[in-house]
CSV table of C-alpha atoms in Angstrom, one decimal:
chain,number,residue,atom,x,y,z
A,8,UNK,CA,-252.7,-24.9,-2.3
A,9,UNK,CA,-250.6,-28.3,-2.1
A,10,UNK,CA,-247.8,-28.8,0.5
A,11,UNK,CA,-245.7,-31.8,1.1
A,12,UNK,CA,-243.1,-31.6,4.0
A,13,UNK,CA,-240.6,-34.3,5.2
A,14,UNK,CA,-238.2,-33.8,8.3
A,15,UNK,CA,-236.1,-36.0,10.5
A,16,UNK,CA,-234.6,-35.5,14.0
A,17,UNK,CA,-230.9,-36.4,14.6
A,18,UNK,CA,-229.3,-36.9,17.8
A,19,UNK,CA,-226.0,-35.1,18.2
A,20,UNK,CA,-225.0,-35.9,21.7
A,21,UNK,CA,-226.2,-33.0,23.9
A,22,UNK,CA,-228.2,-31.6,21.0
A,23,UNK,CA,-231.1,-32.5,18.9
A,24,UNK,CA,-230.9,-31.6,15.3
A,25,UNK,CA,-234.0,-31.2,12.9
A,26,UNK,CA,-233.6,-31.2,9.0
A,27,UNK,CA,-236.5,-30.7,6.9
A,28,UNK,CA,-237.3,-30.2,3.1
A,29,UNK,CA,-240.8,-29.2,1.6
A,30,UNK,CA,-242.7,-28.4,-1.5
A,31,UNK,CA,-245.4,-25.8,-2.0
A,32,UNK,CA,-247.7,-25.1,-5.1
A,33,UNK,CA,-250.0,-22.2,-4.8
A,34,UNK,CA,-252.4,-20.6,-6.9
A,35,UNK,CA,-254.8,-17.8,-6.1
A,36,UNK,CA,-256.9,-15.0,-7.9
A,37,UNK,CA,-257.2,-11.8,-6.2
A,38,UNK,CA,-260.4,-9.8,-7.1
A,39,UNK,CA,-260.3,-6.1,-7.4
A,40,UNK,CA,-262.1,-3.2,-9.4
A,41,UNK,CA,-259.8,-3.6,-12.3
A,42,UNK,CA,-260.3,-7.4,-13.0
A,43,UNK,CA,-258.0,-9.0,-10.3
A,44,UNK,CA,-254.6,-10.9,-10.8
A,45,UNK,CA,-254.3,-14.7,-10.9
A,46,UNK,CA,-250.8,-15.8,-9.8
A,47,UNK,CA,-249.4,-19.4,-9.6
A,48,UNK,CA,-246.2,-20.0,-7.7
A,49,UNK,CA,-244.1,-23.3,-6.9
A,50,UNK,CA,-241.5,-23.2,-4.2
A,51,UNK,CA,-239.0,-26.0,-4.2
A,52,UNK,CA,-237.3,-27.0,-1.9
A,53,UNK,CA,-238.0,-24.9,1.3
A,54,UNK,CA,-235.3,-26.5,3.6
A,55,UNK,CA,-234.9,-25.8,7.4
A,56,UNK,CA,-232.2,-26.7,9.8
A,57,UNK,CA,-233.1,-26.5,13.7
A,58,UNK,CA,-230.9,-27.1,16.8
A,59,UNK,CA,-232.1,-27.5,20.3
A,60,UNK,CA,-229.4,-27.8,23.0
A,61,UNK,CA,-229.5,-28.2,26.7
A,62,UNK,CA,-227.2,-25.7,28.1
A,63,UNK,CA,-227.8,-27.0,31.9
A,64,UNK,CA,-230.6,-29.0,33.4
A,65,UNK,CA,-232.7,-25.5,33.6
A,66,UNK,CA,-231.7,-23.8,30.4
A,67,UNK,CA,-232.3,-24.7,26.6
A,68,UNK,CA,-230.8,-23.0,23.7
A,69,UNK,CA,-232.8,-23.1,20.3
A,70,UNK,CA,-231.7,-21.8,16.9
A,71,UNK,CA,-233.1,-22.4,13.2
A,72,UNK,CA,-232.3,-21.3,9.7
A,73,UNK,CA,-234.9,-21.7,7.1
A,74,UNK,CA,-234.4,-21.0,3.3
A,75,UNK,CA,-236.9,-21.5,0.4
A,76,UNK,CA,-236.5,-21.0,-3.2
A,77,UNK,CA,-239.4,-19.8,-5.6
A,78,UNK,CA,-238.9,-22.3,-8.3
A,79,UNK,CA,-241.7,-20.8,-10.5
A,80,UNK,CA,-243.9,-18.0,-10.5
A,81,UNK,CA,-246.5,-16.8,-13.1
A,82,UNK,CA,-248.7,-13.8,-12.7
A,83,UNK,CA,-251.2,-12.3,-15.0
A,84,UNK,CA,-250.1,-8.8,-14.3
A,85,UNK,CA,-246.5,-9.6,-13.3
A,86,UNK,CA,-247.2,-8.3,-9.8
A,87,UNK,CA,-245.0,-10.4,-7.2
A,88,UNK,CA,-243.0,-12.2,-10.1
A,89,UNK,CA,-239.5,-10.9,-11.2
A,90,UNK,CA,-237.6,-13.2,-13.4
A,91,UNK,CA,-239.5,-16.3,-12.2
A,92,UNK,CA,-238.6,-15.2,-8.3
A,93,UNK,CA,-241.4,-14.0,-6.0
A,94,UNK,CA,-241.6,-13.1,-2.2
A,95,UNK,CA,-241.5,-17.1,-1.7
A,96,UNK,CA,-237.8,-17.1,-1.8
A,97,UNK,CA,-235.4,-16.0,1.1
A,98,UNK,CA,-233.7,-16.8,4.3
A,99,UNK,CA,-235.1,-16.4,7.8
A,100,UNK,CA,-233.6,-17.4,11.1
A,101,UNK,CA,-234.5,-17.4,14.6
A,102,UNK,CA,-233.3,-17.9,18.4
A,103,UNK,CA,-234.7,-18.7,21.5
A,104,UNK,CA,-234.1,-19.5,25.1
A,105,UNK,CA,-236.0,-21.9,27.5
A,106,UNK,CA,-236.1,-21.9,31.2
A,107,UNK,CA,-237.4,-24.5,33.5
A,108,UNK,CA,-237.5,-24.1,37.2
A,109,UNK,CA,-239.7,-26.7,38.2
A,110,UNK,CA,-243.1,-25.3,38.3
A,111,UNK,CA,-242.2,-22.1,36.6
A,112,UNK,CA,-241.0,-22.2,32.9
A,113,UNK,CA,-240.1,-19.3,30.7
A,114,UNK,CA,-239.7,-19.5,26.7
A,115,UNK,CA,-238.3,-16.6,25.0
A,116,UNK,CA,-238.1,-16.0,21.2
A,117,UNK,CA,-235.6,-13.4,20.0
A,118,UNK,CA,-236.3,-11.6,16.7
A,119,UNK,CA,-233.8,-11.8,13.8
A,120,UNK,CA,-233.7,-8.1,13.3
A,121,UNK,CA,-231.9,-7.8,16.9
A,122,UNK,CA,-229.0,-9.6,15.1
A,123,UNK,CA,-229.0,-7.9,11.8
A,124,UNK,CA,-229.6,-4.4,13.2
A,125,UNK,CA,-229.0,-4.3,16.8
A,126,UNK,CA,-228.4,-0.7,17.6
A,127,UNK,CA,-231.6,0.6,15.9
A,128,UNK,CA,-233.7,-2.3,17.2
A,129,UNK,CA,-232.7,-1.9,20.9
A,130,UNK,CA,-232.8,1.9,20.7
A,131,UNK,CA,-236.5,1.8,19.3
A,132,UNK,CA,-235.4,3.8,16.1
A,133,UNK,CA,-236.6,1.0,13.8
A,134,UNK,CA,-240.0,1.4,12.1
A,135,UNK,CA,-242.4,-0.5,14.0
A,136,UNK,CA,-242.1,-2.4,17.2
A,137,UNK,CA,-239.2,-5.0,16.0
A,138,UNK,CA,-237.8,-5.9,19.4
A,139,UNK,CA,-241.2,-6.9,20.6
A,140,UNK,CA,-242.4,-9.0,17.8
A,141,UNK,CA,-240.5,-11.9,19.4
A,142,UNK,CA,-242.4,-13.9,22.0
A,143,UNK,CA,-242.2,-14.5,25.7
A,144,UNK,CA,-244.2,-17.3,27.4
A,145,UNK,CA,-244.3,-17.7,31.3
A,146,UNK,CA,-246.1,-20.6,32.8
A,147,UNK,CA,-246.8,-22.2,36.0
A,148,UNK,CA,-247.8,-25.8,36.7
A,149,UNK,CA,-249.9,-26.4,39.6
């Protein structure tokens, strides 16, 4: 596997903006009883834009959007490759909130399924525990 990433931070007044581009080349062989599958994939580019903005002196809002394009995909069996595309292509996004009350800090990550299918996610009717797949960190500084 070969990865190469470039990024920069931009000051947008009350917010910090991150922009990044990356390249990924990966080759793998899966072994199984029937002989295995050798797959080579190139992702070019993988782009991300992230923003972190201070709402108050104790609250911070974070958001990001990431998209990657599978430029090339070759597989012995054709598994994972469809017309040059593979699972490496797609868009993801995330949101978070950070709170800092002196010695106590709380950082939360909100899963994107809350925004794409809110009713199913909140009521728990979705497959799996998708609402809880975000993260919450509570810390205390002595």
